[in-house]
C-alpha positions in Angstrom: 207.9 -40.9 -70.6 209.9 -37.9 -71.7 212.6 -38.8 -69.2 213.1 -42.1 -71.1 214.0 -40.4 -74.4 217.7 -39.7 -73.6 218.1 -43.3 -72.7 216.6 -44.5 -76.0 218.5 -41.9 -78.0 221.9 -43.1 -76.9 221.2 -46.6 -78.3 220.8 -45.2 -81.9 224.4 -43.9 -82.3 225.6 -47.2 -83.7 222.5 -48.2 -85.5 222.4 -48.2 -89.3 218.7 -48.1 -89.6 217.3 -45.7 -87.1 217.5 -41.9 -87.3 218.1 -39.8 -84.2 214.5 -39.1 -83.2 212.7 -41.8 -85.2 210.3 -44.3 -83.8 210.7 -46.4 -86.9 213.4 -48.5 -88.6 214.5 -48.0 -92.2 215.0 -51.6 -93.1 216.2 -50.7 -96.5 219.4 -49.2 -95.1 220.6 -52.6 -93.9 219.4 -54.5 -96.9 221.4 -52.7 -99.6 223.0 -55.1 -102.1 220.9 -58.2 -101.4 217.8 -59.8 -99.9 217.4 -60.1 -96.1 215.1 -62.0 -93.8 213.6 -60.4 -90.7 213.4 -62.5 -87.6 211.7 -61.5 -84.3 211.8 -62.5 -80.7 209.7 -61.6 -77.7 210.2 -62.4 -74.0 209.6 -61.3 -70.5 211.9 -61.8 -67.4 209.3 -63.8 -65.5 209.6 -64.4 -61.7 213.1 -62.9 -61.5 211.1 -59.6 -61.3 209.7 -60.7 -58.0 213.1 -61.2 -56.5 214.2 -57.8 -57.9 211.2 -56.2 -56.1 212.1 -58.0 -52.8 215.6 -56.5 -53.2 214.5 -53.2 -54.6 217.1 -53.6 -57.3 216.0 -53.2 -60.9 219.2 -52.1 -62.7 220.0 -55.5 -64.1 216.5 -56.7 -65.1 216.3 -54.5 -68.2 219.6 -56.1 -69.4 218.0 -59.5 -68.8 215.1 -58.6 -71.0 217.3 -57.5 -73.9 219.5 -60.5 -73.5 216.6 -63.0 -73.9 215.6 -61.4 -77.2 218.9 -60.4 -78.6 220.6 -63.8 -77.8 217.8 -65.6 -79.5 218.2 -63.6 -82.6 222.0 -64.1 -82.6 221.5 -67.8 -82.3 219.5 -67.7 -85.5 222.3 -65.8 -87.2 220.5 -62.4 -87.2 221.9 -59.0 -86.2 219.5 -57.3 -83.8 218.2 -54.1 -85.3 215.8 -52.6 -82.8 214.1 -53.3 -79.6 210.8 -52.3 -77.9 209.7 -52.8 -74.3 206.6 -52.3 -72.3 206.1 -52.2 -68.6 202.6 -52.9 -67.2 202.0 -52.4 -63.5 199.3 -52.0 -60.9 200.7 -48.6 -59.8 203.6 -46.9 -61.5 206.8 -46.4 -59.5 208.7 -43.8 -61.5 212.1 -44.7 -60.0 211.6 -48.4 -60.7 210.5 -47.7 -64.3 213.5 -45.5 -64.8 215.9 -48.2 -63.5 214.2 -50.8 -65.8 214.5 -48.6 -68.9 218.1 -47.7 -68.1 218.9 -51.4 -68.0 217.2 -51.9 -71.3 219.2 -49.0 -72.8 222.5 -50.5 -71.5 221.5 -53.9 -72.9 220.7 -52.4 -76.3 224.1 -50.7 -76.4 225.8 -54.0 -75.6 223.7 -55.8 -78.3 224.2 -53.1 -80.9 220.5 -52.5 -81.5 218.3 -49.4 -81.1 215.7 -48.9 -78.4 213.0 -47.2 -80.5 210.0 -47.3 -78.2 209.2 -47.7 -74.5 205.7 -48.1 -73.1 204.2 -47.9 -69.6 200.7 -48.7 -68.5 198.9 -48.7 -65.1 196.4 -51.6 -64.9 194.7 -51.6 -61.5 192.2 -54.4 -61.2 194.0 -56.4 -63.9 197.5 -56.7 -62.4 197.6 -57.5 -58.7 198.9 -55.0 -56.2 202.7 -54.9 -56.3 202.7 -57.0 -59.5 204.1 -56.1 -62.9 204.8 -57.5 -66.4 207.9 -56.5 -68.3 207.9 -57.5 -71.9 210.4 -57.0 -74.7 210.3 -57.4 -78.5 213.2 -57.4 -80.9 213.7 -57.6 -84.7 216.9 -58.7 -86.4 218.0 -59.1 -90.0 219.9 -62.0 -91.7 220.6 -63.1 -95.2 218.3 -66.0 -96.1 221.1 -68.4 -96.8 222.7 -67.6 -93.4 219.7 -68.3 -91.2 220.6 -70.8 -88.5 220.6 -73.6 -87.6 222.0 -75.3 -90.6 220.7 -78.8 -89.7 221.5 -80.3 -93.0 225.2 -79.7 -92.4 225.2 -81.2 -88.9 226.6 -84.7 -88.3 227.8 -86.9 -85.5 231.1 -85.7 -84.1 230.4 -82.0 -84.4 231.7 -80.2 -81.4 229.7 -78.3 -78.8 231.4 -75.1 -77.5 229.8 -73.3 -74.5 230.0 -69.7 -73.4 229.7 -69.3 -69.6 226.8 -67.6 -68.0 227.1 -64.8 -65.5 224.7 -66.4 -63.1 221.1 -67.7 -63.1 220.2 -65.3 -66.0 216.4 -65.5 -66.0 216.0 -69.2 -65.4 214.3 -71.1 -62.6 213.4 -68.2 -60.3 210.1 -69.8 -59.3 212.0 -72.8 -57.9 214.7 -70.6 -56.4 212.0 -68.5 -54.5 210.4 -71.7 -53.2 213.7 -73.1 -51.9 214.7 -69.8 -50.2 211.2 -69.5 -48.6 211.3 -73.0 -47.4 214.9 -72.5 -46.0 213.6 -69.5 -44.0 216.1 -67.1 -45.6 215.9 -63.4 -46.4 217.3 -61.9 -49.6 219.0 -59.2 -47.5 221.1 -61.6 -45.5 224.5 -62.8 -46.5 224.5 -65.5 -49.2 225.3 -68.9 -47.5 227.6 -69.7 -50.5 229.2 -66.2 -50.7 229.2 -64.2 -47.4 230.7 -61.2 -49.2 227.4 -60.5 -50.9 223.7 -60.5 -50.0 221.6 -63.4 -51.2 219.7 -61.1 -53.4 222.8 -59.6 -55.0 224.2 -63.1 -55.6 221.0 -64.1 -57.5 220.6 -60.9 -59.6 223.7 -60.5 -61.8 222.7 -59.2 -65.3 222.4 -61.8 -68.0 225.2 -61.9 -70.5 224.6 -60.7 -74.1 226.3 -63.0 -76.6 225.5 -61.1 -79.8 229.0 -60.0 -80.8 230.9 -63.3 -80.1 228.1 -65.5 -81.7 227.9 -63.3 -84.9 231.7 -63.1 -85.2 231.6 -66.9 -85.7 228.5 -66.9 -87.8 229.9 -64.3 -90.3 232.9 -66.5 -90.9 230.6 -69.3 -91.9 231.8 -71.5 -89.1 228.6 -71.8 -87.1 226.2 -74.7 -87.7 223.8 -73.7 -84.9 223.6 -72.1 -81.5 221.3 -72.6 -78.6 220.6 -70.0 -75.9 220.1 -71.7 -72.5 216.9 -70.1 -71.3 213.4 -71.5 -70.9 213.6 -75.2 -70.3 217.1 -75.1 -69.0 220.1 -76.9 -70.4 218.1 -80.0 -71.1 215.7 -78.3 -73.5 217.9 -75.7 -75.2 218.6 -77.9 -78.3 214.9 -78.7 -79.0 214.7 -76.4 -82.0 218.4 -76.6 -83.0 219.3 -80.2 -83.7 217.9 -82.6 -86.4 215.8 -85.4 -85.1 218.5 -88.1 -85.6 221.2 -86.3 -83.5 221.5 -85.6 -79.8 223.8 -83.5 -77.7 226.2 -85.5 -75.5 227.6 -83.2 -72.8 230.3 -84.1 -70.3 229.3 -82.9 -66.8 232.9 -82.6 -65.7 233.9 -80.3 -68.6 232.8 -77.3 -66.6 232.1 -76.4 -63.0 228.6 -75.9 -61.8 228.3 -72.5 -60.2 228.5 -72.5 -56.4 225.0 -70.9 -56.1 223.5 -73.8 -58.0 225.4 -76.4 -55.9 224.0 -74.7 -52.8 220.4 -74.7 -54.2 220.7 -78.3 -55.3 221.9 -79.3 -51.8 219.3 -77.3 -49.8 216.4 -78.1 -52.2 217.6 -81.7 -52.8 217.3 -81.2 -56.5 218.2 -84.1 -58.7 220.6 -83.5 -61.6 217.9 -84.2 -64.2 215.6 -81.5 -62.6 218.6 -79.2 -62.3 219.3 -79.4 -66.0 215.7 -79.0 -67.0 215.3 -75.8 -64.9 218.6 -73.9 -64.8 221.3 -73.0 -67.3 223.8 -74.9 -65.1 226.5 -72.3 -65.7 226.2 -72.1 -69.5 224.6 -69.2 -71.3 225.0 -70.2 -75.0 226.1 -73.4 -76.7 227.5 -73.4 -80.2 227.6 -76.2 -82.7 230.7 -76.3 -84.9 232.4 -78.8 -87.2 235.3 -80.6 -85.7 237.8 -79.2 -88.1 236.8 -75.6 -87.2 237.2 -75.9 -83.4 240.6 -74.2 -83.1 239.6 -71.3 -85.3 236.3 -70.8 -83.5 238.0 -70.9 -80.1 240.4 -68.2 -81.3 237.6 -66.0 -82.6 235.7 -66.3 -79.3 238.8 -65.5 -77.3 239.3 -62.4 -79.4 235.9 -61.3 -78.2 237.1 -61.7 -74.6 235.1 -64.9 -74.1 236.2 -68.0 -72.2 234.8 -70.8 -74.4 234.7 -74.4 -73.2 234.4 -77.5 -75.2 231.6 -79.3 -73.4 230.6 -82.2 -75.7 229.7 -83.3 -79.2 226.8 -84.5 -81.3 226.0 -88.2 -81.3 223.5 -90.4 -83.1 220.2 -90.3 -81.3 218.5 -93.6 -80.5 214.8 -93.9 -80.9 213.0 -92.4 -77.8 216.2 -91.1 -76.4 216.5 -87.6 -74.8 217.7 -84.7 -77.0 220.4 -83.9 -74.4 222.4 -86.4 -72.4 224.7 -85.1 -69.6 227.3 -87.7 -68.7 228.6 -87.8 -65.1 226.4 -84.9 -63.9 225.3 -86.8 -60.7 228.9 -87.0 -59.5 230.6 -84.0 -61.1 228.1 -81.2 -60.5 228.2 -81.2 -56.8 232.0 -81.4 -56.5 232.9 -78.8 -53.9 236.5 -77.6 -54.5 236.2 -75.6 -51.2 235.7 -78.8 -49.2 237.6 -81.3 -51.4 234.6 -83.7 -51.4 232.0 -84.9 -53.9 228.3 -84.9 -52.8 226.3 -87.6 -54.5 222.8 -87.0 -55.9 220.1 -87.0 -54.7 221.3 -87.3 -51.1 223.7 -84.8 -49.7 226.3 -85.5 -47.0 224.5 -85.3 -43.7 227.1 -83.0 -42.3 226.1 -80.4 -44.8 222.4 -80.8 -44.4 220.1 -78.7 -42.3 219.2 -81.2 -39.5 215.6 -80.3 -39.9 215.5 -81.7 -43.5 216.6 -85.0 -42.0 213.9 -85.3 -39.3 211.0 -83.0 -40.3 208.7 -81.6 -37.7 205.1 -82.9 -37.9 202.7 -80.0 -38.1 198.9 -80.1 -37.6 196.7 -77.2 -38.7 193.5 -76.3 -36.9 191.2 -74.7 -39.4 187.7 -73.1 -39.2 184.8 -72.6 -41.6 186.1 -69.8 -43.9 186.1 -70.5 -47.6 189.3 -68.4 -48.1 192.2 -70.1 -46.4 196.0 -70.0 -46.5 196.3 -73.8 -46.0 197.2 -74.3 -49.7 200.4 -72.1 -49.3 201.5 -74.3 -46.4 200.7 -77.5 -48.4 203.0 -76.3 -51.2 205.8 -75.1 -48.9 205.9 -78.3 -46.9 205.9 -80.4 -50.0 209.4 -79.1 -50.9 212.3 -81.3 -49.9 214.0 -78.2 -48.3 211.1 -77.8 -45.9 211.9 -78.5 -42.2 208.3 -79.3 -41.6 205.8 -81.9 -42.9 202.1 -81.2 -42.9 200.8 -84.2 -40.9 197.1 -83.3 -41.0 194.4 -80.6 -41.2 191.8 -80.8 -38.5 188.6 -78.8 -38.0 185.4 -78.8 -35.9 183.5 -78.1 -39.1 182.9 -81.1 -41.4 182.4 -78.7 -44.3 185.6 -76.7 -43.8 187.2 -75.7 -47.0 190.6 -76.3 -45.5 189.7 -80.0 -45.1 188.9 -80.2 -48.8 192.2 -78.5 -49.7 194.0 -81.1 -47.5 192.2 -84.0 -49.0 192.9 -82.9 -52.6 196.6 -82.6 -51.8 196.7 -86.0 -50.2 197.1 -84.7 -46.7 195.3 -86.4 -43.8 192.1 -84.6 -42.5 190.1 -85.1 -39.4 186.8 -83.7 -38.0 187.0 -83.0 -34.3 184.2 -84.5 -32.1 182.6 -86.2 -35.2 181.1 -82.8 -36.1 179.1 -82.3 -32.9 181.0 -79.0 -32.2 179.0 -77.4 -35.0 175.6 -78.3 -33.5 173.3 -75.3 -32.8 173.7 -74.0 -29.3 177.0 -75.8 -28.7 179.0 -72.5 -28.9 177.1 -69.6 -27.6 177.7 -66.1 -26.4 179.6 -66.1 -23.2 181.7 -69.2 -24.0 184.8 -67.3 -23.2 183.2 -65.1 -20.5 184.3 -67.4 -17.7 183.9 -66.4 -14.2 187.2 -65.2 -12.9 186.9 -67.4 -9.9 186.1 -70.6 -11.9 188.6 -73.1 -13.1 187.8 -74.1 -16.7 190.3 -77.0 -16.7 188.7 -78.7 -13.7 185.4 -78.6 -15.4 186.3 -80.9 -18.2 183.7 -83.6 -18.6 181.6 -82.3 -15.7 178.7 -81.7 -17.9 178.0 -84.9 -19.7 175.3 -83.2 -21.7 177.9 -81.3 -23.8 176.1 -78.0 -23.4 177.6 -74.6 -23.8 179.8 -72.8 -21.2 183.1 -73.8 -19.8 182.6 -77.5 -20.6 182.6 -76.7 -24.3 186.1 -75.2 -24.2 187.4 -78.1 -22.1 185.7 -80.7 -24.3 187.1 -79.0 -27.5 190.6 -78.9 -26.1 190.4 -82.5 -25.0 189.4 -83.6 -28.5 192.2 -81.6 -30.0 194.7 -83.0 -27.6 193.6 -86.5 -28.5 193.9 -85.7 -32.2 197.4 -84.3 -31.7 198.5 -87.4 -29.9 197.1 -89.7 -32.5 198.8 -87.7 -35.3 202.1 -87.5 -33.4 202.0 -83.7 -33.9 204.9 -81.6 -32.8 203.4 -78.3 -33.7 199.8 -77.0 -33.8 199.0 -74.1 -36.0 195.7 -72.3 -35.3 194.3 -70.4 -38.3 192.6 -67.0 -38.0 189.1 -68.5 -38.4 189.3 -70.4 -35.2 188.8 -68.7 -31.8 192.0 -69.4 -29.9 190.2 -68.9 -26.6 188.7 -72.4 -27.1 192.1 -73.7 -26.0 192.2 -74.1 -22.3 194.9 -73.0 -20.0 195.7 -76.7 -19.3 196.0 -77.4 -23.0 198.3 -74.5 -23.6 200.5 -75.3 -20.6 200.8 -79.0 -21.7 201.8 -77.9 -25.3 203.8 -74.8 -24.3 206.0 -73.8 -27.2 204.2 -76.1 -29.6 201.2 -74.0 -30.5 201.3 -71.0 -32.9 198.4 -68.8 -33.8 197.7 -66.9 -37.0 195.7 -63.7 -36.3 194.2 -61.4 -39.0 195.5 -58.2 -37.6 198.7 -56.5 -36.7 198.8 -57.3 -33.0 198.4 -55.8 -30.5 195.8 -54.0 -32.6 192.3 -55.7 -32.8 193.1 -58.8 -30.8 189.6 -59.9 -30.4 187.1 -61.7 -32.6 186.4 -60.4 -36.1 189.6 -58.4 -36.5 188.9 -57.7 -40.2 185.6 -56.1 -39.4 187.1 -54.2 -36.5 189.8 -52.8 -38.8 187.2 -51.6 -41.3 185.1 -50.0 -38.6 188.1 -48.2 -37.1 189.0 -46.4 -40.4 192.6 -47.4 -40.4 194.3 -47.6 -43.8 196.8 -50.4 -43.0 196.1 -53.8 -41.4 197.8 -57.2 -41.8 198.4 -60.5 -40.0 200.5 -61.8 -37.2 201.9 -65.2 -36.4 202.8 -65.7 -32.8 203.2 -68.4 -30.2 200.2 -69.2 -28.0 200.8 -69.1 -24.3 198.6 -69.6 -21.2 196.7 -66.3 -20.6 197.7 -64.4 -17.4 194.0 -63.9 -16.5 190.6 -65.5 -17.0 187.3 -63.9 -17.9 186.3 -61.5 -20.7 189.1 -60.2 -22.9 191.6 -62.9 -22.1 193.9 -63.7 -25.0 196.7 -66.2 -25.4 198.9 -64.2 -27.8 202.6 -64.6 -26.9 205.8 -63.5 -28.6 205.3 -62.5 -32.3 207.1 -64.5 -34.9 206.2 -62.6 -38.1 203.9 -59.8 -39.3 202.9 -58.7 -42.8 201.0 -55.6 -43.8 198.1 -55.1 -46.2 196.5 -51.9 -47.5 192.8 -51.1 -46.9 191.0 -49.4 -49.7 187.9 -47.3 -49.6 186.0 -49.9 -51.5 186.9 -52.8 -49.2 184.3 -55.0 -47.6 185.0 -57.6 -45.0 185.1 -60.3 -47.7 187.4 -58.4 -50.1 189.8 -57.4 -47.3 189.9 -60.9 -45.9 190.6 -62.4 -49.4 193.5 -59.9 -49.8 194.8 -60.6 -46.3 195.0 -64.3 -47.1 196.6 -64.0 -50.5 199.0 -61.2 -49.8 199.9 -61.7 -46.1 198.9 -65.0 -44.6 200.0 -67.1 -47.5 203.5 -65.6 -47.0 203.6 -65.5 -43.2 202.2 -68.9 -42.5 204.7 -71.2 -44.4 207.6 -68.9 -43.5 206.8 -68.9 -39.7 206.3 -72.7 -39.7 209.7 -73.1 -41.4 211.3 -70.8 -38.8 209.8 -72.8 -35.9 210.6 -76.2 -37.5 214.2 -75.3 -38.3 214.8 -74.1 -34.7 215.5 -70.6 -35.9 212.6 -69.4 -33.6 211.5 -71.0 -30.4 209.4 -70.0 -27.3 211.6 -69.4 -24.3 210.9 -68.7 -20.7 212.4 -65.4 -19.7 212.0 -64.4 -16.1 208.3 -63.8 -15.5 207.3 -63.8 -19.2 208.2 -65.3 -22.6 210.6 -64.4 -25.3 211.9 -65.7 -28.7 215.1 -67.7 -28.8 216.9 -70.2 -31.0 218.1 -73.7 -30.2 219.7 -76.6 -32.0 216.9 -78.8 -30.7 213.2 -78.1 -30.8 212.8 -80.1 -27.5 215.5 -78.0 -25.9 214.0 -74.8 -27.3 210.7 -75.6 -25.6 212.2 -76.1 -22.2 215.4 -74.0 -21.9 215.8 -70.2 -21.8 218.4 -68.8 -24.2 217.9 -65.6 -26.0 215.0 -63.2 -26.4 213.2 -60.3 -24.9 210.5 -60.7 -22.3 206.9 -60.8 -23.4 203.8 -61.5 -21.3 200.7 -62.9 -22.8 197.7 -60.6 -22.9 
């Protein structure tokens, strides 16, 4: 905490109410000669913090926090006086905390307020591992008669002047993360819309602080109201600014939608209405001024080095009409100057679409009996328009499988294999996979009409699964970690080569057998995780045969001294599998990853066609199944 003091001290040089080392504000020093009202604002940066963690870049997030509070005060006509912030985290990272507070200090200098207190707390057990909450609180002062908005003075024909945003600010990052995850992209790779920067850097510019330009207009008595474009996006920013009988009429062609948002709209197939209700759409602050004051206001704003744009006007609001109407957004917002074409909503020109969003791969999930499952993460990911896959069904041998209930609640088809007979006592028994090395499990299919244990169980199970895949027109089978993949026969894996992926609850090649969570705990290792890989025909039969082929993704998870099998599995599912499963499915469905024959083994490759990828050898390193 002592290292934060110099950062806080530098923000007090221009403050009229805070002494050098004080942790309090002398309000009287800014209220001499008249009465003042105090206004407050509090905010946090939300899920933008998650992207900052992924990019290990926190220098802009503190500025974002100050901007949210200070801009809100300025929009009310108040001069920000002081700012407090508090960081709560599961485990303190000193470098991260310093970067955050440095950003707050820089933001306070820009806003002209003092940072008078910083707080940090570690809350293990309350905040999830890797999580944090970054909250700010600001207080500003304004003369009572100058409090904005002045709704009584507003009328139809008043002009709306916008100040451009520097980027996304702190809006819509939950949706941004979903689109990027569904598109199979990494924050470290070059941004598709700006190859000169990484995707993370393109999404993390600091929010702009508009205190000085907004107050310069307010002090001249020219400002009727102002709206910070933050929570609720452009469509909701006027909710607390305009009187009930007026609406904001914006012209979509008055400004250019940022290229990052055009890309997100195209990839995520976001309609213009959803775009405006989620993002700032390139505008950070919108001012309401009288028509006769426009020229003077534009001059004042340019003196503050702003680039103001007249974007619309106030109009009479019909009963039941929206507070904000954006004319021509469907056509204008996806105008691409780089290409000289206009992309209509909601469909995007097929030449600019990922081909896998046009014809989505049908995925079937094979789930087991566990109550903790990652199926929900896949349901959410495949429901996005940007997903290259569609979840066709969830199947299980267990009629009481929790994954089946998750599927049904989400409106996804579900199916019980073998009408539930695979869960009968004695059907699966010890030695099911301990086949005689000289036997042929595939030739035994149906040999035992009694359906008893042994090699016929595996053959019968694979036959039922094959029938289910055919009836569901499945193009990819995903086997979850609570299903024994050795139930899949060599014949099944050969028939569906390149179309079966396995999720295993360990960092392969470690703990490849059954009960990998328990095996990791017994071994005393401190790190485990999960692996998503292709399933391939095993090179041998008998005990210890596995069908794990080339690995697609892995994710690590920490083991604590207090972990049990249940707590560790729950954390594996929430922290690892729920990330790896939808991402790996997207990689396969988009053609970014495919199983390739490579000499005497298998490798990973890429193809423009999933059918070609399953049959042709392109790239990849050799890998033989265990």
